[in-house]
JSON list of C-alpha atoms in Angstrom, two decimals:
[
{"chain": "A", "resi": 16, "resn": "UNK", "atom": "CA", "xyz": [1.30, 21.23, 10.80]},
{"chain": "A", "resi": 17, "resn": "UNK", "atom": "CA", "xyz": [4.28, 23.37, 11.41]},
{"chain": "A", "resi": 18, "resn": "UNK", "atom": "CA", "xyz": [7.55, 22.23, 10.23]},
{"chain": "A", "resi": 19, "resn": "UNK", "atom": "CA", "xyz": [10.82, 23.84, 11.72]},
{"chain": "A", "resi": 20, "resn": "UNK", "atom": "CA", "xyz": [14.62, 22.20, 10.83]},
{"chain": "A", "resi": 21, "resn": "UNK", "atom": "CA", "xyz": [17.90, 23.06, 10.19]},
{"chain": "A", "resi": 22, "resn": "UNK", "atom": "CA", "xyz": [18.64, 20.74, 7.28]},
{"chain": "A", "resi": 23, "resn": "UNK", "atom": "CA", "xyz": [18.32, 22.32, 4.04]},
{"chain": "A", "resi": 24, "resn": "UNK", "atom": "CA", "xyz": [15.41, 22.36, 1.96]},
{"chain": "A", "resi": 25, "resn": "UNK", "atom": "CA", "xyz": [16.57, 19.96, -0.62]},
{"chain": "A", "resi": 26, "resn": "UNK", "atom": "CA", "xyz": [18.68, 16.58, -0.40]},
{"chain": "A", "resi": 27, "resn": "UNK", "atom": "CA", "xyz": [22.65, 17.65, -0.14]},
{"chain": "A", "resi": 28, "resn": "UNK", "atom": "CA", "xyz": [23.08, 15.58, -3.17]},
{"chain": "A", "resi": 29, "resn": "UNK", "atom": "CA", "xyz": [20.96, 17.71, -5.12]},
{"chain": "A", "resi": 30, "resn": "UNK", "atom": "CA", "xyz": [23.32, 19.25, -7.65]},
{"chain": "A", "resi": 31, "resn": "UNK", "atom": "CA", "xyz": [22.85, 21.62, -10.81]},
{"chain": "A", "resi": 32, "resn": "UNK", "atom": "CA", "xyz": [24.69, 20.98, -14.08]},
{"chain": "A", "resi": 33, "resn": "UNK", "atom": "CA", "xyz": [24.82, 24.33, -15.63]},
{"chain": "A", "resi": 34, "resn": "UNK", "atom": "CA", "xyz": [25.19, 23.01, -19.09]},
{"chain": "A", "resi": 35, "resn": "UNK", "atom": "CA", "xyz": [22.02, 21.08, -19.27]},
{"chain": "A", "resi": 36, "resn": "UNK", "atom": "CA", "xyz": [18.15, 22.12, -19.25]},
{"chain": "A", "resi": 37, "resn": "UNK", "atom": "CA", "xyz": [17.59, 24.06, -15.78]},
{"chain": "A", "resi": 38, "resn": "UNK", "atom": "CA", "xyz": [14.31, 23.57, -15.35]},
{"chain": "A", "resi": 39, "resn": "UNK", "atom": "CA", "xyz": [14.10, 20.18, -15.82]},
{"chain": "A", "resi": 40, "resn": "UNK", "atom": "CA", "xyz": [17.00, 19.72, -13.32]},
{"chain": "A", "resi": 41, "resn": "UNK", "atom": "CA", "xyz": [15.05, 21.54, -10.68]},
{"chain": "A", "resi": 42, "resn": "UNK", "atom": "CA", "xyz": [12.04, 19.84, -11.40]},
{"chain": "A", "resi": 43, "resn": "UNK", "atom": "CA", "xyz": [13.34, 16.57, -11.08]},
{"chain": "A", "resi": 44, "resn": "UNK", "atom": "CA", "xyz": [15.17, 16.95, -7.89]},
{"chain": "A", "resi": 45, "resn": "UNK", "atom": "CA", "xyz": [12.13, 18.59, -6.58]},
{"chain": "A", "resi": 46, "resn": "UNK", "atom": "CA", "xyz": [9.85, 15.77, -7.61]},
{"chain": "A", "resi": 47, "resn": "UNK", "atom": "CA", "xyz": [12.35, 13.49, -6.44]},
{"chain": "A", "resi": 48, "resn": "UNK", "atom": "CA", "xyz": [12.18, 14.80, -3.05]},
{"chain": "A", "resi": 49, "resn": "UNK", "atom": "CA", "xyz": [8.89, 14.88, -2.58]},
{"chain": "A", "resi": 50, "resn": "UNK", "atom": "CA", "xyz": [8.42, 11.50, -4.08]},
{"chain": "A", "resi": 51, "resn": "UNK", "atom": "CA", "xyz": [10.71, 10.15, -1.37]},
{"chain": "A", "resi": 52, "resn": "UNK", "atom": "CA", "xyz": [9.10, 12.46, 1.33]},
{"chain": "A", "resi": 53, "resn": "UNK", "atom": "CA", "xyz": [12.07, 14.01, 2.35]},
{"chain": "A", "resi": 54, "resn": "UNK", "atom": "CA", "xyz": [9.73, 16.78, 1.58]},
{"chain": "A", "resi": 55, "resn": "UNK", "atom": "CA", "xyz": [6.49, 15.73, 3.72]},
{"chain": "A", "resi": 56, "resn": "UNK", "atom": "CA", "xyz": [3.22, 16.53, 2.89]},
{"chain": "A", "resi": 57, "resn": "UNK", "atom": "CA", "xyz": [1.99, 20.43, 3.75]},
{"chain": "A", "resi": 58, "resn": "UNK", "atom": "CA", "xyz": [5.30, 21.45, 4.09]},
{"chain": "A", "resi": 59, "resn": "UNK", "atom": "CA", "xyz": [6.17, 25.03, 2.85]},
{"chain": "A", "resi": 60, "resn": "UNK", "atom": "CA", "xyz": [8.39, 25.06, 0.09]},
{"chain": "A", "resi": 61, "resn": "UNK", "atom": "CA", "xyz": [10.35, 28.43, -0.14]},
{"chain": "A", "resi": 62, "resn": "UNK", "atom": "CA", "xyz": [11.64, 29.83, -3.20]},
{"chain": "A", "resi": 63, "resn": "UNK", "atom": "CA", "xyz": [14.46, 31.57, -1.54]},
{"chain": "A", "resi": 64, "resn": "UNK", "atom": "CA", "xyz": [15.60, 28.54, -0.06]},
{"chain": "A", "resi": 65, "resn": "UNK", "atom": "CA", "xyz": [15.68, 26.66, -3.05]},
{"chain": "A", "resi": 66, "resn": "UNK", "atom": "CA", "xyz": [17.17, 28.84, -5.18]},
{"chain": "A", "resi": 67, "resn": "UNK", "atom": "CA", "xyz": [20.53, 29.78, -2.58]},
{"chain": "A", "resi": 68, "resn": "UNK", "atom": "CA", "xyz": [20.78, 25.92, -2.28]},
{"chain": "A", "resi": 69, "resn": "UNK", "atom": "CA", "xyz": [21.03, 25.06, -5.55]},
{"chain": "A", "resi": 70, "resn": "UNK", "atom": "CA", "xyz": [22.49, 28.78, -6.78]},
{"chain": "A", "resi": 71, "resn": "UNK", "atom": "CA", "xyz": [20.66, 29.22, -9.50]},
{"chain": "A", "resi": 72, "resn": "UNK", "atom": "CA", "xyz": [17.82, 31.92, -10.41]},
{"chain": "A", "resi": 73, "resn": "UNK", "atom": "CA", "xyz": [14.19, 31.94, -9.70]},
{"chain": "A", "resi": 74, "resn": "UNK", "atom": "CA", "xyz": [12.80, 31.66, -13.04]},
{"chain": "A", "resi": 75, "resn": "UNK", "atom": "CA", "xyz": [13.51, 27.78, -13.50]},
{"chain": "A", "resi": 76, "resn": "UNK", "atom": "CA", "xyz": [12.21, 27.24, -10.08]},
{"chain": "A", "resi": 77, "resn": "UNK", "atom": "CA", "xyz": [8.95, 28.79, -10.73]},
{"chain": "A", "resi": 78, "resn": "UNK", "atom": "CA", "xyz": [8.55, 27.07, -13.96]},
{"chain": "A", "resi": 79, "resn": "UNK", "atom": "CA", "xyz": [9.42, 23.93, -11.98]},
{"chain": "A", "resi": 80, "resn": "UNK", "atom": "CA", "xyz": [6.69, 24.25, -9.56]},
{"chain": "A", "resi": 81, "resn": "UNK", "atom": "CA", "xyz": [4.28, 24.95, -12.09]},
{"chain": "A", "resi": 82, "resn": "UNK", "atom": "CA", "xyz": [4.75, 21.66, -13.40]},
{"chain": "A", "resi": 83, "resn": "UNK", "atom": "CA", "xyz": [4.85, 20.23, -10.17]},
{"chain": "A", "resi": 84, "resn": "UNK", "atom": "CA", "xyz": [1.44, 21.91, -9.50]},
{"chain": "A", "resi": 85, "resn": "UNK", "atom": "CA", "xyz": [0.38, 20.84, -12.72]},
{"chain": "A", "resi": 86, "resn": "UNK", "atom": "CA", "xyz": [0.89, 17.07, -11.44]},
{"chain": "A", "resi": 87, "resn": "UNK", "atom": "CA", "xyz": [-0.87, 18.38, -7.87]},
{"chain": "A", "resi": 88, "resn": "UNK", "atom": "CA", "xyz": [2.22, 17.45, -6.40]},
{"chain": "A", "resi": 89, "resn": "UNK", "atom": "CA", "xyz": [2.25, 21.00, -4.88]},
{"chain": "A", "resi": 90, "resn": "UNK", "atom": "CA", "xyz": [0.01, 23.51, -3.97]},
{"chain": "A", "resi": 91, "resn": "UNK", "atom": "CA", "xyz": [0.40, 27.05, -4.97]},
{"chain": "A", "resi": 92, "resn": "UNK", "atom": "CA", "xyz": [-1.69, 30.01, -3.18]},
{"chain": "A", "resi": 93, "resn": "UNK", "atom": "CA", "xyz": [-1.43, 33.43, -4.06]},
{"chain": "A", "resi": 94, "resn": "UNK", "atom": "CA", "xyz": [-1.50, 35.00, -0.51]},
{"chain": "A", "resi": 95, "resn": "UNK", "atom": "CA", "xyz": [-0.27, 31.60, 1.17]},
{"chain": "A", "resi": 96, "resn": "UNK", "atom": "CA", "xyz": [2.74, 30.98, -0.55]},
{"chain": "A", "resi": 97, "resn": "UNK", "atom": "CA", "xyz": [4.00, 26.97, -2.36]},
{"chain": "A", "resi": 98, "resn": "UNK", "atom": "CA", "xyz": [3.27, 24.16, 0.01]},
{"chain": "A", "resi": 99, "resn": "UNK", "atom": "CA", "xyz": [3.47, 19.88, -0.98]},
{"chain": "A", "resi": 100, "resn": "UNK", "atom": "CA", "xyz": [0.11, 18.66, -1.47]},
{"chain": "A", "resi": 101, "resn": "UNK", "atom": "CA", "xyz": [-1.41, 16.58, 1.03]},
{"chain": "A", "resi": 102, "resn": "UNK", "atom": "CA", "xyz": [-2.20, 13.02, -0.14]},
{"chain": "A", "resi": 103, "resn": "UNK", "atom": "CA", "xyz": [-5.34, 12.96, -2.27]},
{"chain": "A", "resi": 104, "resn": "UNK", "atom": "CA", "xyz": [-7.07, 9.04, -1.45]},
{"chain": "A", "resi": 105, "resn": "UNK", "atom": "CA", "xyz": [-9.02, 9.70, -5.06]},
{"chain": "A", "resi": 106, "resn": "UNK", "atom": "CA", "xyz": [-5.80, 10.47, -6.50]},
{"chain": "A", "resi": 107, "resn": "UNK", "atom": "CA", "xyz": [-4.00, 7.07, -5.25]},
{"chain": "A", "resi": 108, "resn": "UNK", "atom": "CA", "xyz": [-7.14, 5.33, -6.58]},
{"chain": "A", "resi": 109, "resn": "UNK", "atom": "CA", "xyz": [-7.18, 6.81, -9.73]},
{"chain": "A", "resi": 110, "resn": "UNK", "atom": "CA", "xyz": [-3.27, 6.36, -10.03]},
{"chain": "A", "resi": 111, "resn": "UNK", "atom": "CA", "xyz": [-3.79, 2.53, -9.35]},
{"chain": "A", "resi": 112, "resn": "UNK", "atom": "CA", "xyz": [-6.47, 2.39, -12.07]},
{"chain": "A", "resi": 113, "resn": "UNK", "atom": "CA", "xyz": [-4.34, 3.42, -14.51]},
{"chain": "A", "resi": 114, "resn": "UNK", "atom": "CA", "xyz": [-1.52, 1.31, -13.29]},
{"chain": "A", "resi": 115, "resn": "UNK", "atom": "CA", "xyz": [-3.10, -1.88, -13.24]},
{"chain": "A", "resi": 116, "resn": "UNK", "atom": "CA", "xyz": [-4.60, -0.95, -16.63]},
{"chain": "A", "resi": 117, "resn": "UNK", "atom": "CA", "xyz": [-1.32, -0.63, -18.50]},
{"chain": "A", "resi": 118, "resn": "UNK", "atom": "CA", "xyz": [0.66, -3.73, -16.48]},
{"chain": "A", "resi": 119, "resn": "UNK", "atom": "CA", "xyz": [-1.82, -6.17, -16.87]},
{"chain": "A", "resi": 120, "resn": "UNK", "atom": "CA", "xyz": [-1.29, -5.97, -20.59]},
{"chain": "A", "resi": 121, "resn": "UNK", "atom": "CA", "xyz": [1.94, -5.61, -20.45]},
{"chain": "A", "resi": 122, "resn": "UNK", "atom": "CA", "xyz": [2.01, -9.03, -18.58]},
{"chain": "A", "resi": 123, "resn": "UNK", "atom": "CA", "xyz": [-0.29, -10.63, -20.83]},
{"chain": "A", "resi": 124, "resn": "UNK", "atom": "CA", "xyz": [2.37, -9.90, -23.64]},
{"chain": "A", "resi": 125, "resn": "UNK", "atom": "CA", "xyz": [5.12, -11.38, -21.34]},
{"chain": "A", "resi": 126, "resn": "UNK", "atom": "CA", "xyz": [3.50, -14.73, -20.81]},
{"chain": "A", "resi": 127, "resn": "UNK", "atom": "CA", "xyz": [2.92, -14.90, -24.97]},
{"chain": "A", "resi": 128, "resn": "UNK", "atom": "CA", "xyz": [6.22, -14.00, -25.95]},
{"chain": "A", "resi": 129, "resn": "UNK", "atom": "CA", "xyz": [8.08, -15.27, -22.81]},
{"chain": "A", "resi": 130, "resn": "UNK", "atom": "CA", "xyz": [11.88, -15.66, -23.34]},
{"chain": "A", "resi": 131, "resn": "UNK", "atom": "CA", "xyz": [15.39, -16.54, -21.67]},
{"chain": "A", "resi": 132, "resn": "UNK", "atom": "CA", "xyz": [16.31, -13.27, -21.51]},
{"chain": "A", "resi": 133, "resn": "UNK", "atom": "CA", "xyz": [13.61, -11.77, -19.91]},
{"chain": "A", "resi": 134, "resn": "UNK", "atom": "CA", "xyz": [13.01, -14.65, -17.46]},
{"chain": "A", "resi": 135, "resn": "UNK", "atom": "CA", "xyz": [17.15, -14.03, -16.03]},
{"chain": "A", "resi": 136, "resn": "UNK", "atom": "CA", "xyz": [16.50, -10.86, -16.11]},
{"chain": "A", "resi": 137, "resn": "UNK", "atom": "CA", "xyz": [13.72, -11.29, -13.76]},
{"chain": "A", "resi": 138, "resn": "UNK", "atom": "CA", "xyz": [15.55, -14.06, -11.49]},
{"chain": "A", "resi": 139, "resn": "UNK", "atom": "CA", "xyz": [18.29, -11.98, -10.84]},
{"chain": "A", "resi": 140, "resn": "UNK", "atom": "CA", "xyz": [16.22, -9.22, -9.98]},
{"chain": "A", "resi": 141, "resn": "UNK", "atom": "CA", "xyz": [14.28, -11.45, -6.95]},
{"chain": "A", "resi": 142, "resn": "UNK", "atom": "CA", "xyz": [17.61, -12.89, -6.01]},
{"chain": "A", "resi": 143, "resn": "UNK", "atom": "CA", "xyz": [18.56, -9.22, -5.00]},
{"chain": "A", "resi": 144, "resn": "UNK", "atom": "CA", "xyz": [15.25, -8.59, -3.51]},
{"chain": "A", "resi": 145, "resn": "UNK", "atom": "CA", "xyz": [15.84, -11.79, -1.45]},
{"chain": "A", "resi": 146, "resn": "UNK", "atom": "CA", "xyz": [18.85, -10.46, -0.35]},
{"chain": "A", "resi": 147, "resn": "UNK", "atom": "CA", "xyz": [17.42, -7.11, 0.81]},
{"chain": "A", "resi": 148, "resn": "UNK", "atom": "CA", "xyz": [15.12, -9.02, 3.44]},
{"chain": "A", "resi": 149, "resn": "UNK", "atom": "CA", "xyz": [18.28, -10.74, 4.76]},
{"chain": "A", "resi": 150, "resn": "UNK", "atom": "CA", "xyz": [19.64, -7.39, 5.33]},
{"chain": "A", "resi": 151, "resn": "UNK", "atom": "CA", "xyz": [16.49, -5.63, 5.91]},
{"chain": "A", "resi": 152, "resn": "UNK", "atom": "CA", "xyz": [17.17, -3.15, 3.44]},
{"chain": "A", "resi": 153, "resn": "UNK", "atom": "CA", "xyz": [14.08, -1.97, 2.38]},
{"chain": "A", "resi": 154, "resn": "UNK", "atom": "CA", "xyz": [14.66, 1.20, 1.09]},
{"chain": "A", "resi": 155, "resn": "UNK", "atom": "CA", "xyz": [16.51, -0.79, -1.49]},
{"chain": "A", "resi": 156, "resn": "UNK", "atom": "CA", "xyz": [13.85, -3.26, -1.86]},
{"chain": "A", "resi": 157, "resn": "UNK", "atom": "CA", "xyz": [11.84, -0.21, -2.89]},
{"chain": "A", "resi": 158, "resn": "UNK", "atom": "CA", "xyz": [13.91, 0.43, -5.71]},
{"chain": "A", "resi": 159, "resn": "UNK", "atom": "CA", "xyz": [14.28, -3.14, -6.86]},
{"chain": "A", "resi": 160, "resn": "UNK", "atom": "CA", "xyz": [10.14, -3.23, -6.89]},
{"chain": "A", "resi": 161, "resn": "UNK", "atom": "CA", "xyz": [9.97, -0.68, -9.28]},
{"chain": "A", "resi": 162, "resn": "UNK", "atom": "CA", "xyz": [12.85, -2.14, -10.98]},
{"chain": "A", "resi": 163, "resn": "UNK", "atom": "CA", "xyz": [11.08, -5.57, -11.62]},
{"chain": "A", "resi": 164, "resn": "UNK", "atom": "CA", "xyz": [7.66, -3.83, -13.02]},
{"chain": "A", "resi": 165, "resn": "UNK", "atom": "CA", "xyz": [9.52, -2.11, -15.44]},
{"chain": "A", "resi": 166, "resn": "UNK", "atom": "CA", "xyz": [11.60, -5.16, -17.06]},
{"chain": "A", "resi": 167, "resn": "UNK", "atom": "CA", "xyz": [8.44, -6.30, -17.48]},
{"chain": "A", "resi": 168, "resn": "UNK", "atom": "CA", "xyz": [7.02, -3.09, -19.30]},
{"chain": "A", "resi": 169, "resn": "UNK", "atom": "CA", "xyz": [10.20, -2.66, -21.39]},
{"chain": "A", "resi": 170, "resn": "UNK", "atom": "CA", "xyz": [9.57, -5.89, -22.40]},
{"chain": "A", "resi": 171, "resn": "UNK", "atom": "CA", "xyz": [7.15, -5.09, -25.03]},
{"chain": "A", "resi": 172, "resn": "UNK", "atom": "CA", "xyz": [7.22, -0.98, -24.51]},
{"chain": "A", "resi": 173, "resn": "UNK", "atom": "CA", "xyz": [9.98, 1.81, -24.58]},
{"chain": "A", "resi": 174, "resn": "UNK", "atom": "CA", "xyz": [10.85, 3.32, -21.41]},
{"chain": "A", "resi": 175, "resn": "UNK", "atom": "CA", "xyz": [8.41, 6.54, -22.74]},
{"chain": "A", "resi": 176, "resn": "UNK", "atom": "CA", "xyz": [5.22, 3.81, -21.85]},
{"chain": "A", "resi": 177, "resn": "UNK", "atom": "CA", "xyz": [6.97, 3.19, -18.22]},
{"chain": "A", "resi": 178, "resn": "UNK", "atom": "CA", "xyz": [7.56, 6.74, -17.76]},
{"chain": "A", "resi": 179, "resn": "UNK", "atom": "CA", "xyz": [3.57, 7.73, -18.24]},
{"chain": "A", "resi": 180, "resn": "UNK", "atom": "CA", "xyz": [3.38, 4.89, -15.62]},
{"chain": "A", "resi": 181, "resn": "UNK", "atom": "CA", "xyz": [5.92, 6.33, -13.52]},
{"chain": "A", "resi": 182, "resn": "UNK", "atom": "CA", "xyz": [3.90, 9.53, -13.36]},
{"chain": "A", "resi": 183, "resn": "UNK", "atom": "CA", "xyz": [0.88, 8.07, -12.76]},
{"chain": "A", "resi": 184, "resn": "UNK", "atom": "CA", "xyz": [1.75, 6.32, -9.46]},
{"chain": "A", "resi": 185, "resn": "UNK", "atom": "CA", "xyz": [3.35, 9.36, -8.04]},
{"chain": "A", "resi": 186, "resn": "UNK", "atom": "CA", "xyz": [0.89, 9.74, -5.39]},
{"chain": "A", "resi": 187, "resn": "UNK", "atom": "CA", "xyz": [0.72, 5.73, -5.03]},
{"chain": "A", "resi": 188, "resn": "UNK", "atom": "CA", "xyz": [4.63, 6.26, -4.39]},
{"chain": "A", "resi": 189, "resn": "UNK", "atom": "CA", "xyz": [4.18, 8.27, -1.55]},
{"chain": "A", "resi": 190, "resn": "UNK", "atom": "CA", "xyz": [2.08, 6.00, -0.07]},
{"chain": "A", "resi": 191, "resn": "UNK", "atom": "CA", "xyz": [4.62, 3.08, -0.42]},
{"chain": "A", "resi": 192, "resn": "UNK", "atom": "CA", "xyz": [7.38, 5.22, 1.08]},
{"chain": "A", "resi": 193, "resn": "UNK", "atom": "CA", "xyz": [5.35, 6.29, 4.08]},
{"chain": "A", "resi": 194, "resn": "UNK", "atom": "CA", "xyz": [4.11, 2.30, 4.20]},
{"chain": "A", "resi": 195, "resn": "UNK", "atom": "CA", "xyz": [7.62, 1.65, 4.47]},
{"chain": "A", "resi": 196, "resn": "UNK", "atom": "CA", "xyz": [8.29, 1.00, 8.20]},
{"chain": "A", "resi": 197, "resn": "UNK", "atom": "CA", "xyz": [4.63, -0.56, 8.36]},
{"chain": "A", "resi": 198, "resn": "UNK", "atom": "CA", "xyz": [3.91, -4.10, 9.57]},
{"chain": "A", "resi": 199, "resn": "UNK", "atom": "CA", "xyz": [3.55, -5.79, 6.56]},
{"chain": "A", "resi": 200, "resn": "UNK", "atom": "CA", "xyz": [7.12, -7.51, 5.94]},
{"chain": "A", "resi": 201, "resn": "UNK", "atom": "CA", "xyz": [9.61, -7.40, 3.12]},
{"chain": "A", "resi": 202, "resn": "UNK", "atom": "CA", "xyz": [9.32, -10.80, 2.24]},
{"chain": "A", "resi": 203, "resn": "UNK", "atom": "CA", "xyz": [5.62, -10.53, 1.25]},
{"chain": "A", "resi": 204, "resn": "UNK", "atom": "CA", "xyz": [6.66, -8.59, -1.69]},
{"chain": "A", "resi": 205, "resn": "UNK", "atom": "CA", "xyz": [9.17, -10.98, -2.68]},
{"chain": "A", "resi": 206, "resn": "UNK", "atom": "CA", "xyz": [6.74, -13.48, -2.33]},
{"chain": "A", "resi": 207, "resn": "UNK", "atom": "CA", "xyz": [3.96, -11.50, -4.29]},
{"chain": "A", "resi": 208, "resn": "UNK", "atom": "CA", "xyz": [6.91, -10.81, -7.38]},
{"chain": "A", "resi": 209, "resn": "UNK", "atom": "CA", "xyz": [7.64, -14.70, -6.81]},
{"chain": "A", "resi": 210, "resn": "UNK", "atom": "CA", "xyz": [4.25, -15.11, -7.93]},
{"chain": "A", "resi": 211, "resn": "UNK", "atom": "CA", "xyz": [4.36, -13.42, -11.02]},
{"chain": "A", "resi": 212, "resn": "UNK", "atom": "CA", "xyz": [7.29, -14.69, -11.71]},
{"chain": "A", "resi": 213, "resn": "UNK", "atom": "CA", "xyz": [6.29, -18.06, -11.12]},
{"chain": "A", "resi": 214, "resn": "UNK", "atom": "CA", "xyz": [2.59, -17.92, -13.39]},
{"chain": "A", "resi": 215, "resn": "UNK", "atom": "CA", "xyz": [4.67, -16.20, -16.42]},
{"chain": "A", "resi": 216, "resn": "UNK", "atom": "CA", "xyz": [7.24, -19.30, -16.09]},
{"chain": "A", "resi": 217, "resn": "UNK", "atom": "CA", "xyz": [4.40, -21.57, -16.59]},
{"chain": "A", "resi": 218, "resn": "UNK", "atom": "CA", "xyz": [2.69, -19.60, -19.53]},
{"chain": "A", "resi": 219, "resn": "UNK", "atom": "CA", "xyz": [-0.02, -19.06, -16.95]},
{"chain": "A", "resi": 220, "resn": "UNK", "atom": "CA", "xyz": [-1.83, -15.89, -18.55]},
{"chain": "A", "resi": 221, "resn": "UNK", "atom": "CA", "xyz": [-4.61, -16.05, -16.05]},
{"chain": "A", "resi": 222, "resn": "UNK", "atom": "CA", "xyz": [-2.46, -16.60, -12.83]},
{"chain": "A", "resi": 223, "resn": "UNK", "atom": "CA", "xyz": [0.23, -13.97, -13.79]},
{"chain": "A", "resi": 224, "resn": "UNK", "atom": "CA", "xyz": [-2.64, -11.24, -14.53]},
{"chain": "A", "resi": 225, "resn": "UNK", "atom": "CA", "xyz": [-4.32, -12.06, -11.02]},
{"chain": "A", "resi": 226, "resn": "UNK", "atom": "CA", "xyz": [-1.16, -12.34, -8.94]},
{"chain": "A", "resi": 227, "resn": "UNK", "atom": "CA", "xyz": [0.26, -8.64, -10.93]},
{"chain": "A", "resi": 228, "resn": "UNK", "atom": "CA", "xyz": [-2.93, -7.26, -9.78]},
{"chain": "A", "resi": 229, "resn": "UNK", "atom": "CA", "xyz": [-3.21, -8.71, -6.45]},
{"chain": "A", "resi": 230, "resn": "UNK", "atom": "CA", "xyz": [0.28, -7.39, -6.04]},
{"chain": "A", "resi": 231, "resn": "UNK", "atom": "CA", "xyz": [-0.61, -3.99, -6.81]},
{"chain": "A", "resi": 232, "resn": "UNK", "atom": "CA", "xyz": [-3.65, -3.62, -5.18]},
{"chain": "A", "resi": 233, "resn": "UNK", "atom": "CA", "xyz": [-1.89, -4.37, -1.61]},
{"chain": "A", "resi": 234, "resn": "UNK", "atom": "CA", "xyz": [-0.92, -0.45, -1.35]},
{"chain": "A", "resi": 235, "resn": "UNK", "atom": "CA", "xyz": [-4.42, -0.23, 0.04]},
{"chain": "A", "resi": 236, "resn": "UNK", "atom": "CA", "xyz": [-4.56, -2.53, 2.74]},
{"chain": "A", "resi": 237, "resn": "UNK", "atom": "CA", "xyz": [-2.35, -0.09, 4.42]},
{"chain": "A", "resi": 238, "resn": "UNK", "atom": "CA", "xyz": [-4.00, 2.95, 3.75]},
{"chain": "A", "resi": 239, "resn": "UNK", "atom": "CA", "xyz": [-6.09, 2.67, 6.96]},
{"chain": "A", "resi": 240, "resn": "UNK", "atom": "CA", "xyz": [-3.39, 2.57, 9.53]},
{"chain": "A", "resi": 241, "resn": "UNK", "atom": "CA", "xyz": [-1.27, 5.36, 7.54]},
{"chain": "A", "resi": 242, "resn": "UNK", "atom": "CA", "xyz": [-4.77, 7.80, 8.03]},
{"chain": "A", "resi": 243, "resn": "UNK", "atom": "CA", "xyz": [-4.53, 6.90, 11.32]},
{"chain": "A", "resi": 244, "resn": "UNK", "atom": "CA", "xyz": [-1.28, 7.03, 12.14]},
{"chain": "A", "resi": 245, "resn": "UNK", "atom": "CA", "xyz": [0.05, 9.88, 9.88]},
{"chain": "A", "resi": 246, "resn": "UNK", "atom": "CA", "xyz": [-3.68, 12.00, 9.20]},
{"chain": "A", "resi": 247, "resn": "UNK", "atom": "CA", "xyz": [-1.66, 15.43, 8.62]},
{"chain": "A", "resi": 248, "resn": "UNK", "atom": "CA", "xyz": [-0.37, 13.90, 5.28]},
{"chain": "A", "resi": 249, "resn": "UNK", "atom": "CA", "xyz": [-3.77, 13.00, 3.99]},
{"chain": "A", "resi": 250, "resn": "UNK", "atom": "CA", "xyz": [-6.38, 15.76, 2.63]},
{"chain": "A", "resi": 251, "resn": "UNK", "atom": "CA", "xyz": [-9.63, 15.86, 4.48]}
]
C-alpha cells in the first residue's frame, strides 16, 4: 500500500524533554503511535522526518527503532528502508496466551483477598465506562478498559507485572483500535467488565476466571471481518 499525507509523521503532541532519557522519549512516542495506528500498518517510517519533527539527532531514533524492531513492531530492511509491521495473527494469539495467563491469576487473588477498596475502585471505574456509551465515546472507553485490568493486576502486583502485560498485548492493541468502529457495541464491554465485577463481588472464583477470560478472548471474534475489511494491515 502506498501512503501519501501532509500531516506530519508523528502526533503534534509529540514533544521532547531535553533533560530526560532521549531514547526512551522517542521510543515511547513512537510506540505510542503505532499502538494507536496513527501510524498504520506498512507504512514507511522516515528517519528524516522524525528527527526534524521532533529536532533532535538520529542516534536516539535509531536506537529507538531497534527496540521497536526488537518488539516486531517495525520492520527494518537494509535496501528497503523502516516500515510498521503488518499484523502478525500468531503474534495476537501468542499475545493473548500470555495475557490470559497472567490475569487469570491475578483475578483468582482478587476474589481471595477481595476488599472495599478495590471493589470502589472498580465501581467507579464502570460508572465512567457507562458513561462513555451514553456519549459514545469509545476511544475513551478504550482507555478505561485497560484501566480496569490493571486495578485488578496492581491489586496483588507492581505496575512492573502490568507493564510485561502491557507489552505483551501490543499487537492485541492494534487489533482493538482497528476493532474500534466495528459492530460489536460499547455496552458489551461494559457488560463483559460487569461480569467480572459482579463474580469477584460474590467470591465467585470460578465465574470471575471464566467471565475475565471470556472477556478477553472476544478480540477474536472480530478478527475475521478486520482481514476482510482491512487485509493490507495483516501479514500474509
Amino acid at each position: 500500500m502506498y501512503y501519501v499525507s501532509n500531516r506530519p509523521p508523528l502526533p503534534e503532541s509529540s514533544v521532547i524533554v531535553r533533560k530526560k532519557n532521549l531514547v526512551r522519549q522517542v521510543y515511547q512516542i513512537l510506540y505510542e503511535s503505532i499502538i494507536s495506528l496513527w501510524l498504520k500498518p506498512g507504512q514507511p517510517l522516515r528517519e528524516k522526518e522524525i528527527c526534524e519533527q521532533l529536532q533532535i539527532s538520529r542516534t536516539p531514533v535509531r536506537e529507538a527503532f531497534l527496540k521497536l524492531a526488537d518488539e516486531r513492531l517495525i520492520v527494518i530492511l537494509d535496501r528497503s528502508g523502516t516500515y510498521v509491521s503488518r499484523i502478525n495473527i500468531e503474534d495476537v494469539r501468542e499475545s493473548q496466551f500470555i495475557r490470559e495467563s497472567m490475569e487469570t491469576a491475578t483475578v483468582r487473588y482478587a476474589v481471595r483477598n477481595w476488599n472495599t477498596d478495590l471493589s470502589e475502585k472498580l465501581s467507579l471505574l464502570l460508572e465512567q465506562q457507562k458513561q462513555c456509551v451514553k456519549d459514545d465515546n469509545r476511544l475513551r472507553l478504550y482507555e478505561l478498559d485497560d484501566m480496569f485490568h490493571r486495578t485488578i493486576v496492581e491489586f496483588r502486583f507492581s505496575s512492573r507485572i502490568w507493564k510485561i502485560i502491557n507489552n505483551a498485548k501490543a499487537q492485541m492493541d492494534r487489533v482493538r483500535i482497528l476493532a474500534i468502529p466495528l459492530p460489536r457495541t460499547a455496552a458489551e464491554i461494559v457488560e463483559e467488565h460487569s461480569r467480572i465485577y459482579e463474580a469477584l463481588c460474590s467470591g465467585n472464583e470460578t465465574q470471575a476466571v471464566d467471565a475475565m477470560s471470556f472477556h478477553l478472548n472476544t478480540v477474536f471474534t472480530s478478527l475475521e471481518q478486520l482481514l476482510e475489511k482491512h487485509h493490507e494491515y495483516f501479514e500474509e
